[in-house]
Each structure stands twice: as structure tokens, then as C-alpha cells.
Coordinates of C-alpha atoms in Angstrom, one line a residue:
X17 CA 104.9 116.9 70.6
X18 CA 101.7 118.9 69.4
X19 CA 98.7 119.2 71.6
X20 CA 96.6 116.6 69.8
X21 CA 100.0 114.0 69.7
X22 CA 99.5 114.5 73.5
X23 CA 95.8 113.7 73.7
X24 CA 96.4 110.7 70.9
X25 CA 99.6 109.3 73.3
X26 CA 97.0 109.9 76.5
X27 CA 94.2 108.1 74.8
X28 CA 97.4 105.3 73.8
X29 CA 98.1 104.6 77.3
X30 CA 95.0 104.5 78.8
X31 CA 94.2 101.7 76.4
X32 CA 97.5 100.1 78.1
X33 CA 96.9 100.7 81.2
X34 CA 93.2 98.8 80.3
X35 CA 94.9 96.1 79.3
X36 CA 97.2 95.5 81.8
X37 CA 97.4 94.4 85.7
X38 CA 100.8 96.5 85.8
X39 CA 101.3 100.0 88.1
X40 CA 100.2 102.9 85.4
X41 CA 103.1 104.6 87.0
X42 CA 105.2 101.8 85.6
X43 CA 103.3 101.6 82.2
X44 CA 103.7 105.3 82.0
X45 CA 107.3 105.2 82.3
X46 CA 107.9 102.7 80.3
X47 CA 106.1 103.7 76.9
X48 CA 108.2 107.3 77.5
X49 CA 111.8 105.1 77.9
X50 CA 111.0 103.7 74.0
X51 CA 109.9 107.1 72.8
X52 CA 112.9 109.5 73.4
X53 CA 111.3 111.7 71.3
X54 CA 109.0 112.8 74.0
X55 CA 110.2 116.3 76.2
X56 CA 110.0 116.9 79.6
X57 CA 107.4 118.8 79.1
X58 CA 105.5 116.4 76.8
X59 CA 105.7 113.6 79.9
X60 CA 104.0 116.0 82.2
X61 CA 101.7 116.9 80.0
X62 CA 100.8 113.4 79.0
X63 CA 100.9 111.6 82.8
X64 CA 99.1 114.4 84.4
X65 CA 95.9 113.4 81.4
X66 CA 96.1 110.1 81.8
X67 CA 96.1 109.9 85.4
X68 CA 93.3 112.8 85.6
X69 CA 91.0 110.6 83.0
X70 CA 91.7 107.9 85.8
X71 CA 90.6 109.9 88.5
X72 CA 87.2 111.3 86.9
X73 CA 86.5 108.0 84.5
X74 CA 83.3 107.8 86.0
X75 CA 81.9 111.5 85.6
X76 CA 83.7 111.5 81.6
X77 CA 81.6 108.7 80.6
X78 CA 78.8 109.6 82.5
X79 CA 78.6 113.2 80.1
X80 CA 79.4 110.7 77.1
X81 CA 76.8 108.6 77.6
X82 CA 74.3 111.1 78.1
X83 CA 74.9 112.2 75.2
X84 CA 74.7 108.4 73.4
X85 CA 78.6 108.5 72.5
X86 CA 81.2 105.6 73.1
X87 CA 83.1 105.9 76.2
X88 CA 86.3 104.6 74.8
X89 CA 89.7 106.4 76.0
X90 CA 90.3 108.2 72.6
X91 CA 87.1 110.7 73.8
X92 CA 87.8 110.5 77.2
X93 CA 91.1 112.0 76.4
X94 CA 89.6 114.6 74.1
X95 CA 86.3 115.9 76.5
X96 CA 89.1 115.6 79.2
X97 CA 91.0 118.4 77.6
X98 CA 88.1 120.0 76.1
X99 CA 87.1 120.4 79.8
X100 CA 90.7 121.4 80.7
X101 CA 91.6 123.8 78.1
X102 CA 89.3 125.0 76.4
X103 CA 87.3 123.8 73.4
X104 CA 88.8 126.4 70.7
X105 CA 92.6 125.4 71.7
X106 CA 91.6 121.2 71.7
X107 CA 89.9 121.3 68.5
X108 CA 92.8 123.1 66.8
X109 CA 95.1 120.9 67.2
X110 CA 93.2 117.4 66.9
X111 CA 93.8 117.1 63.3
X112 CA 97.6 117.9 63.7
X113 CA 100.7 115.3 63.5
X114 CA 99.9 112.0 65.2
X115 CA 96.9 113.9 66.7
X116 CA 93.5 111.6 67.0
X117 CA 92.1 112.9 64.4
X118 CA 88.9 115.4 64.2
X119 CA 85.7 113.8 65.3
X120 CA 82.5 113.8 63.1
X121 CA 80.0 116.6 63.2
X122 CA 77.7 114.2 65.4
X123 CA 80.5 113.6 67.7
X124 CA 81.9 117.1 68.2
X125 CA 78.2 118.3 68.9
X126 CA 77.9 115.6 71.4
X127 CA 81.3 116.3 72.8
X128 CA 80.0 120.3 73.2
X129 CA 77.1 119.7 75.1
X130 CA 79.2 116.8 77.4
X131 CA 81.3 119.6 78.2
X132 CA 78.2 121.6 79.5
X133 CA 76.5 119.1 81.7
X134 CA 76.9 119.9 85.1
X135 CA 77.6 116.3 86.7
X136 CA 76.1 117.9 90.0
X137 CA 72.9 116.5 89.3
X138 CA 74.4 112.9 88.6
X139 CA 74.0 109.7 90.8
X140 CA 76.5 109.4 93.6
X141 CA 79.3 106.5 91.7
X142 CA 79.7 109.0 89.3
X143 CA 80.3 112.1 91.0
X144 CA 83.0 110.3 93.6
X145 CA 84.0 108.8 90.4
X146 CA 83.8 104.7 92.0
X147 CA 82.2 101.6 90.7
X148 CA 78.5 101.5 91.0
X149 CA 78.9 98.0 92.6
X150 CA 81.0 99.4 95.6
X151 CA 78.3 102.4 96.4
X152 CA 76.6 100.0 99.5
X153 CA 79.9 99.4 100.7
X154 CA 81.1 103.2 101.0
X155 CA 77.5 104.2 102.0
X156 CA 77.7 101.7 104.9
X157 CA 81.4 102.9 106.1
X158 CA 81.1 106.5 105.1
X159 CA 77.3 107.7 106.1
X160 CA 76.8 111.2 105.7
X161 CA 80.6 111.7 104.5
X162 CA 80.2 109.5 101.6
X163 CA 80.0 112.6 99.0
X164 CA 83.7 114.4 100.8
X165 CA 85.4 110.7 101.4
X166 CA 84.9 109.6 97.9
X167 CA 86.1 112.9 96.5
X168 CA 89.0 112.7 98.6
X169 CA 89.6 109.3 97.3
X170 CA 90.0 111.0 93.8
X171 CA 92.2 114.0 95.2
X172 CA 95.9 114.0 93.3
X173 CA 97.9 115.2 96.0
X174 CA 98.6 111.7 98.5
X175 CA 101.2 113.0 100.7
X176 CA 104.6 111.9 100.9
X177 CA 105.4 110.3 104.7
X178 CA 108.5 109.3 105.6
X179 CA 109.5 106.6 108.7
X180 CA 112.4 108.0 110.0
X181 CA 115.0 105.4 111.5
X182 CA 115.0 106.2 115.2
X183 CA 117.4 103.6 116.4
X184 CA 119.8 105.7 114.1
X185 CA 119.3 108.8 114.0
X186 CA 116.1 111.7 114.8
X187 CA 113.3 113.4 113.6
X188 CA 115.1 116.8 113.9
X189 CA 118.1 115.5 112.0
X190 CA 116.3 114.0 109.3
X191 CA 114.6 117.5 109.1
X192 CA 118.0 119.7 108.7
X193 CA 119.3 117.4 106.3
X194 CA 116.4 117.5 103.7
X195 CA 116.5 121.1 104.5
X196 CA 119.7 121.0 103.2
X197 CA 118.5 120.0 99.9
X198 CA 116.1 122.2 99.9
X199 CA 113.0 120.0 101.4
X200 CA 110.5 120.7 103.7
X201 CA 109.6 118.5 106.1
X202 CA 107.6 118.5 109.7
X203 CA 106.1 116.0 112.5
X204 CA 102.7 114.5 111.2
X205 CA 100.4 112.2 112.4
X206 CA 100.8 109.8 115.4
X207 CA 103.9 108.1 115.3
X208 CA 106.9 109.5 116.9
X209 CA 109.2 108.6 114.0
X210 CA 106.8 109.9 111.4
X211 CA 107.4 112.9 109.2
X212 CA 105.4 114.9 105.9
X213 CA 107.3 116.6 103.3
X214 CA 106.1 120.0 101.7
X215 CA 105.0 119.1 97.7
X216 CA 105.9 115.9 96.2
X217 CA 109.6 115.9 95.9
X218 CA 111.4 113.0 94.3
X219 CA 113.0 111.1 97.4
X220 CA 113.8 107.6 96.5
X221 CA 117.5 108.5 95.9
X222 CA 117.8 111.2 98.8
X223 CA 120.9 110.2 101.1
X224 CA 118.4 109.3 104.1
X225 CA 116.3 106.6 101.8
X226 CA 119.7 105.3 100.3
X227 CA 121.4 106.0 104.3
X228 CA 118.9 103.6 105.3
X229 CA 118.0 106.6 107.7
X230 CA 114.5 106.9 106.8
X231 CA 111.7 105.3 104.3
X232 CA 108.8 106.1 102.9
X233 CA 105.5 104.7 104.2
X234 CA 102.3 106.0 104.6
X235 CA 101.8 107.7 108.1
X236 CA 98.8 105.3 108.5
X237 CA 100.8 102.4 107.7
X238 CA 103.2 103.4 110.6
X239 CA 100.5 102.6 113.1
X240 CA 100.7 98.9 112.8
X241 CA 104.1 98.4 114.5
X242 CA 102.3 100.8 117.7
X243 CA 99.3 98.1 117.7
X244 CA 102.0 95.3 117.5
X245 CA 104.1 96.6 120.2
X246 CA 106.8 94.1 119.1
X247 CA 109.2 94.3 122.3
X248 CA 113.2 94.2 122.2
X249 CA 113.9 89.6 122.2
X250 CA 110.5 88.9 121.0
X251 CA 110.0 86.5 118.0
X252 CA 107.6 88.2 115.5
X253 CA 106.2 86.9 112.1
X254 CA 105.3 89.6 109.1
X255 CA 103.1 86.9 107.4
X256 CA 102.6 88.9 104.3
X257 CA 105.9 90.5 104.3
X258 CA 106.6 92.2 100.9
X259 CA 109.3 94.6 100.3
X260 CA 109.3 95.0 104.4
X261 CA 108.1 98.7 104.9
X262 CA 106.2 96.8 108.3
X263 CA 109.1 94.6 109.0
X264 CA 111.2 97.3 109.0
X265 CA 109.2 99.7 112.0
X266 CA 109.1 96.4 113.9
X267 CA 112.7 95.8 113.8
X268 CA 113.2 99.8 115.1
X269 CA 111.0 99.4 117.8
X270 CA 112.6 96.4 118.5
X271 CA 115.5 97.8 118.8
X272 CA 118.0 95.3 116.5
X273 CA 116.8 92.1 119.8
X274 CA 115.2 89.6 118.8
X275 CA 113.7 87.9 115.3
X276 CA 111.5 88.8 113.0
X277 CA 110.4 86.1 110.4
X278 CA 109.2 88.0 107.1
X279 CA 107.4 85.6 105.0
X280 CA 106.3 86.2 101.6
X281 CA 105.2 84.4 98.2
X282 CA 107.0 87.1 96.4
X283 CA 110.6 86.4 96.7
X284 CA 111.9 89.1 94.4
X285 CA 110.0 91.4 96.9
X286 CA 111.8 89.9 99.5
X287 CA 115.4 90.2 97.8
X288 CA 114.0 93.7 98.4
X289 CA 113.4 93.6 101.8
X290 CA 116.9 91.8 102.2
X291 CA 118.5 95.1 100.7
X292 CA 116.8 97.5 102.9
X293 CA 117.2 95.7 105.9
X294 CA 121.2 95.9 105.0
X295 CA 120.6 99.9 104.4
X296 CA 118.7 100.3 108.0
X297 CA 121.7 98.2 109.1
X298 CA 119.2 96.0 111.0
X299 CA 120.2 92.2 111.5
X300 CA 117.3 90.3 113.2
X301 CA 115.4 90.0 110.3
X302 CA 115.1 86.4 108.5
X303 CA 113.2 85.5 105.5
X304 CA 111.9 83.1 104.0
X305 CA 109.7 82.2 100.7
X306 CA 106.1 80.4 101.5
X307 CA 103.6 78.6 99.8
X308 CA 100.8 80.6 98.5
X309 CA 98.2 78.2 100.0
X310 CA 100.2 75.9 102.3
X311 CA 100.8 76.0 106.1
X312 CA 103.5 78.3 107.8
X313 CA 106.8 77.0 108.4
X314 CA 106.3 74.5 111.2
X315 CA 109.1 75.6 113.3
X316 CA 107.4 78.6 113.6
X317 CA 103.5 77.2 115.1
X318 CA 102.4 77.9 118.1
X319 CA 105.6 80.2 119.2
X320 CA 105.5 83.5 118.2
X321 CA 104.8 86.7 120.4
X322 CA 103.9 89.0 118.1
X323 CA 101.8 87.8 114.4
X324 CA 100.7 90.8 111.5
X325 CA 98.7 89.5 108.9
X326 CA 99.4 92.6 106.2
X327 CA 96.7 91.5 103.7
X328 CA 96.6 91.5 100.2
X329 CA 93.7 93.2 99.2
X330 CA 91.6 95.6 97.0
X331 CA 93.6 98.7 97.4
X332 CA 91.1 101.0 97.5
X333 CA 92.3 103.0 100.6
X334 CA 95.5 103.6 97.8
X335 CA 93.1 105.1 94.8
X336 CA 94.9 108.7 95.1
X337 CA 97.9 107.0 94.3
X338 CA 96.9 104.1 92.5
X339 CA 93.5 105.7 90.5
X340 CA 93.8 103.0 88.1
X341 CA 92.6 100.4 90.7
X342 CA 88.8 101.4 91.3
X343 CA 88.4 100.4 87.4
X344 CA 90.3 97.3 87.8
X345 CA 88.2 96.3 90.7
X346 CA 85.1 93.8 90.5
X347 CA 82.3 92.3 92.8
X348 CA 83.8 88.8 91.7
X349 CA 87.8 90.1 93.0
X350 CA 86.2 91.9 96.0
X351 CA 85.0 88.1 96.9
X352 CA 88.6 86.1 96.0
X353 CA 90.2 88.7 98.4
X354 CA 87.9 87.8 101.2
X355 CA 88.2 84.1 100.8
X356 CA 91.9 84.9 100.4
X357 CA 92.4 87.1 103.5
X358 CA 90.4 84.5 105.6
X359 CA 92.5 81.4 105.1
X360 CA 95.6 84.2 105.2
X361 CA 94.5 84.9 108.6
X362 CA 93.6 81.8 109.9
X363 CA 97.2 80.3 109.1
X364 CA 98.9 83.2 110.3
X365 CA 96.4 82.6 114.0
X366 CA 98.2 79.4 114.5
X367 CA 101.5 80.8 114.5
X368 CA 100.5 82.6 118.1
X369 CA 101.8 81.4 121.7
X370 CA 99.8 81.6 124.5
X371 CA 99.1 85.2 125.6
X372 CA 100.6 86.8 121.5
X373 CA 98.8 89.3 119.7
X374 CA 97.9 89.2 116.0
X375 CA 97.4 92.0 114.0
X376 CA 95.0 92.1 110.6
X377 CA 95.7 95.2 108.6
X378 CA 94.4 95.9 105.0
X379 CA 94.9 99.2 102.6
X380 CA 91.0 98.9 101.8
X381 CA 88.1 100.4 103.0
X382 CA 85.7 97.5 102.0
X383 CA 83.8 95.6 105.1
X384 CA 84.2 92.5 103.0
X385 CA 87.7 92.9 103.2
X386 CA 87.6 94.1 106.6
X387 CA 85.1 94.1 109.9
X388 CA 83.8 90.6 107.8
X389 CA 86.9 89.1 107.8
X390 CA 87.2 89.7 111.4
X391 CA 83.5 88.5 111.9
X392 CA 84.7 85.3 110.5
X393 CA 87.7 84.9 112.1
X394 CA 86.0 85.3 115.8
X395 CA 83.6 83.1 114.5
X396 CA 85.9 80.1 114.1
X397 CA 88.1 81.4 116.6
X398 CA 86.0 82.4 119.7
X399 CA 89.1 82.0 122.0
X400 CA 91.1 85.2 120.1
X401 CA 90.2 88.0 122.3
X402 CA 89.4 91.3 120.1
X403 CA 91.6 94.2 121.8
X404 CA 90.8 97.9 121.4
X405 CA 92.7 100.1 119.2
X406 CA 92.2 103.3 121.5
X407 CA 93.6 101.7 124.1
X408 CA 96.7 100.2 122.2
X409 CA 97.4 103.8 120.5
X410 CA 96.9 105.2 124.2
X411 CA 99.5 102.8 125.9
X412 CA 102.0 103.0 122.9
X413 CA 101.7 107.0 124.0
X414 CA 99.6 108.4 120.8
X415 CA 97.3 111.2 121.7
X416 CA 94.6 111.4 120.1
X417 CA 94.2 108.0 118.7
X418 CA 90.2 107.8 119.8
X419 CA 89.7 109.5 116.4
X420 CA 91.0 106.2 114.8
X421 CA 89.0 104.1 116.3
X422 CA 85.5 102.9 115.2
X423 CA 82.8 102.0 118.3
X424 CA 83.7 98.1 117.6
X425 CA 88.0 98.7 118.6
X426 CA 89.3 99.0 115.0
X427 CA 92.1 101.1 113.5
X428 CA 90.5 103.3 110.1
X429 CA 91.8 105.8 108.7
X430 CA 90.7 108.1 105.3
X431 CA 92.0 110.3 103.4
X432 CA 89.3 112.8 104.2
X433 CA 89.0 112.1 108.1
X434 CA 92.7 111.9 108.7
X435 CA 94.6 113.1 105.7
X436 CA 96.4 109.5 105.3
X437 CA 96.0 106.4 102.4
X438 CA 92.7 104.8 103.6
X439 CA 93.6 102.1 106.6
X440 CA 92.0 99.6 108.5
X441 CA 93.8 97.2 111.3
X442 CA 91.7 94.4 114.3
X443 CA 94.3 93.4 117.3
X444 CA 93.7 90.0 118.7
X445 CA 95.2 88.3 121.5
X446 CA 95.5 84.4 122.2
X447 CA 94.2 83.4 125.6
X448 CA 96.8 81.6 128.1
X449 CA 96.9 78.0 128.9

């Protein structure tokens, strides 16, 4: 493909990716599989534009719309690489086969002076490249880090963590056998069965994921089953189950004793969950398809040790991953996934015996979606007593994990602070009768 056929397909999916509610990793991959045509080369070239337009959306429009032109993803796509590469090799090639065509001598001298404004000077939304709606929210959780949190938020190098499967093997031989192969790997983070690769390598179909040895989840992610502290017999329900990436640390440190009821609305994610359990060659783990709005299964009230409500919610701890999210986002969604995540939680509370812990986690840093949800939740149920984080992390042996914490007991983590998706987790426990 010529340059400008790269630019035209960038501008081509972005309009997609608009359009749809779909992964743009999974839009992306699919518009290549129906145009063979397209090199190896030509994919990278494409996916890294797209998902860099994603990433600065915010600051791109802000230098169109200074200079009164339409923000649409065709001249995105073009100032994006006339940023990138250089206006002399980007206008060369606009005008080639299936490029988008050369703009009009009011538009190219708009694009040349978007190129030279400096977005240093702009308001905050657009040089974090967020929603101005959500600028309260980060200013109240972020403070004086807003301007390095949000930029992290943007960054396009998420780590790859891996889980590895301690009731099966170690960390030291899941290390030598990526090395093998040629991957770097080390000890990161907090959990003890936690490791970071070197780069981005492609994993998914690395004898240790297909082994059932290890999996991929977020280091952040990991610390949920430490809060939990499922124990070996207990009964423990994964409310919001998915694919079981949660499900699956609780069943390690519950050493293949007990039951774990994964509960989901999803059950193709399930099916998925089923699979994985089968390659971690765990067995306690029973599933079940639930109601999106409905009660719990009733055999499950009132007797379960150990509850995590994993919530649905915004995402935007995920954004380095997931950049198409932030634009996806609205004050109107923000509100449905609080209203959501309450009734979520409250269902999942009266699944607790006397004495159990519940767990609330999200993948957003949003207080609506977070310390509210928990303000609302003690406010209906007063008996739940909040437990602290630090002191959870400390028994479960993590050093360190004061750094986790905020002053009211909660789990957060960013990927600026901590180097992690963004986090956030509350610990409860029901009183005894």
C-alpha cells in the first residue's frame, strides 16, 4: 500500500471504530482478514495510526479547531502523520492510489499551521487527551499528578503481566521456559505468583498459557485474590465472573479445596472460563448463567465465605490498552454504571455468612464508580464493616502495600503511581450473629 492508502485505510477504521461498541483491536483485525492485500508492514503501519489518533484525539482536534477545520477522522489521520512524518513526505503521497485525496488550499494552510501549535498552552482535557466532562473527576483523584496520570493514561506501552500457576509449577520455571523462547521475564509487583515480560511479545499461544501454567492478567488485577484471602474448603462466589482471570487466582490460592461459584450474564465468557479452568487443571470451580437484574441463585444466600463483586464499569483504568474507550465514554454511561454497580453489589452483599468478606473491585478510576458506590453501599448497609487494604496486603505478606492504599482503606493503583492498568478495590466484612 502507498503512504496515502495507509492514511485513507487509518481514517477508514477510525470511522469503524466510531461506529461500533466492538474492541478496535478486534475491528482492526478484522477489516485486515477481508483485505489480504494488505503487508505486514502495511498492518503495522495502519494499527500503530489508528491507535495513536486514539490516544491524542483530544490534542488533534484541539489544533483543528483552532484553526476552524472539521475534526473528522480523514484529517485526523492526515495532521497525525503530518506531525509524524513530516509535511513534505505526507503531502506527496495524499493524492496517490486509494490515498484521501489532497485537501484544498484552505485546508492544507490550516493543516500547516495545526502542525505548529504548541498544545502546551492548551486547557488540561486536551493535553491528557480525556473528555472534558471527566476533568472534576481526575482533578479530585489525581491533585497535583493530574497533568503525569493522565499522560500515563495515553502512554502505548501497558505491560504484559503474567499469573503464574503456583499450585503447578514456579516463578523461576515459568522464567527458564520463556527464556527458552527467547522471552524475558522477572518478578513484579506484589503478588508472589506475578511476573513482567520484556517488550510486548505475543503470548496467548506460548506453551505456559496453553499448559494452563500461567495467564495473563494485569499485576493489579492479581491483588484481589490477596484481599479475598479465599482459604483451602471455603465456598466463594465471583459475582461478575467473565472469562475467570479472578476465579482462577482464587482457585490457586485455594489450593483445588473447596467451591467457587462463577456467575456471569455472559455465558459464552463462561464457556471460556470452563476451558481454562480445564487447562489450569483446576476442578472446584462451578458455573452458572444469572439474570442480569434478578437475585443470586438462592442456594447460594446467606452462605458464602468469601463474595467479589468484579464490576462492570467504565474502563478507564484500561485506556493504554483500550484508547478507544475515553471517546466512547459519556456523563449519561458514567451514571448507568453507578446505578448498575450499586444493585450489582447490593445482591452480591446478601450472598455473605456471618463473619465473610466481600470484595468491590472496578478497572476505573472514577469516584462515581468507585469510593460513591461504597458510600452507598455503607449507607444502606451500616452493619458491613469497611476493612483496610494495608492491613489485608500486610497479612497476605505484601511489602509495601501502604503505597496502595488511600487514607479511607482502599486498594488504587495507576499507571503513573504504580506502573499497573488503573485499579480500585473496598473489603467488607459481615458482622457475626
Amino acid at each position: 500500500m502507498t503512504p496515502g492508502a495507509r492514511i485513507a485505510a487509518a481514517g477508514e477504521l477510525l470511522d469503524a471504530i466510531d461506529a461500533s461498541r466492538q474492541p478496535a483491536e478486534r475491528l482492526i483485525r478484522d477489516w485486515f482478514r477481508t483485505r489480504r492485500y494488505a503487508g505486514s508492514g502495511d498492518r503495522r503501519a495502519i494499527g500503530e495510526r489508528v491507535f495513536r489518533v486514539l490516544r491524542r484525539r483530544a490534542e488533534l482536534d484541539w489544533r483543528l479547531n483552532s484553526e476552524k477545520l472539521l475534526s473528522d477522522n480523514k484529517l485526523r489521520s492526515i495532521l497525525d502523520a503530518m506531525i509524524e512524518n513530516g509535511e513534505t513526505a505526507v503531502l506527496a503521497g495524499l493524492d496517490g492510489p486509494h490515498g484521501p485525496g489532497m485537501p484544498d488550499s484552505a485546508t492544507l494552510s490550516g493543516l500547516r499551521a495545526a502542525v505548529a501549535r504548541d498544545p502546551g498552552a492548551a486547557p488540561d482535557p486536551v493535553r491528557g487527551n480525556y473528555p472534558d466532562f471527566l476533568d472534576p473527576a481526575f482533578r479530585a483523584v489525581f491533585g497535583s499528578r493530574l497533568a503525569a496520570e493522565t499522560a500515563a493514561l495515553s502512554d502505548d506501552m501497558a505491560a504484559v503481566d503474567l499469573r503464574v500457576n503456583l499450585g503447578r509449577t514456579s516463578r523461576g520455571a515459568v522464567i527458564a521456559r520463556l527464556a527458552a523462547d527467547g522471552i524475558a521475564a522477572a518478578p513484579f509487583g506484589w503478588s508472589p505468583a506475578t511476573l513482567r515480560l520484556e517488550g510486548r511479545p505475543r503470548i496467548d499461544a506460548h506453551p505456559v498459557i496453553l499448559d494452563g501454567l500461567a495467564e495473563v492478567q494485569d499485576a493489579a488485577s492479581q491483588l484481589v485474590a490477596l484481599l479475598l484471602d479465599a482459604q483451602p474448603g471455603e465456598r466463594v462466589a465471583d459475582t461478575c465472573a467473565g472469562a475467570g482471570g479472578k476465579t482462577l487466582a482464587l482457585a490457586m490460592a485455594m489450593q483445588g479445596q473447596g467451591t467457587i461459584h462463577a456467575l456471569d450474564v455472559d455465558g459464552r465468557r463462561l464457556q471460556r472460563l470452563v476451558e481454562r479452568a480445564a487447562r489450569a487443571e483446576t476442578t472446584i470451580v462451578r458455573t452458572a448463567t444469572i439474570d442480569p437484574s434478578g437475585p443470586f441463585p438462592d442456594i447460594l444466600q446467606g452462605r458464602m465465605d468469601r463474595v467479589l463483586v468484579d464490576a462492570p464499569c467504565s474502563g478507564t483504568g484500561t485506556w493504554r490498552r483500550q484508547p478507544e474507550l475515553r471517546w466512547r465514554l459519556s456523563p449519561e454511561e458514567v451514571a448507568h454504571f453507578h446505578d448498575r454497580q450499586v444493585d450489582i453489589l447490593d445482591r452480591a452483599a446478601a450472598l455473605l455468612r456471618p463473619g465473610g468478606r466481600l470484595v468491590y473491585a472496578t478497572c476505573s478510576l472514577l469516584p462515581d464508580e468507585n469510593e460513591t458506590v461504597v458510600t452507598d453501599l455503607r449507607a444502606r448497609r451500616p452493619d458491613l464493616a469497611p476493612l483496610d487494604a494495608a492491613a489485608l496486603l500486610a497479612e497476605a505478606g505484601v511489602s509495601g502495600g501502604e503505597g496502595l492504599v488511600t487514607p479511607a482503606g482502599h486498594l488504587r493503583l495507576t499507571p503513573f503511581s504504580h506502573g499497573t492498568d488503573g485499579f480500585f478495590a473496598a473489603a467488607f466484612e459481615a458482622p457475626l450473629r
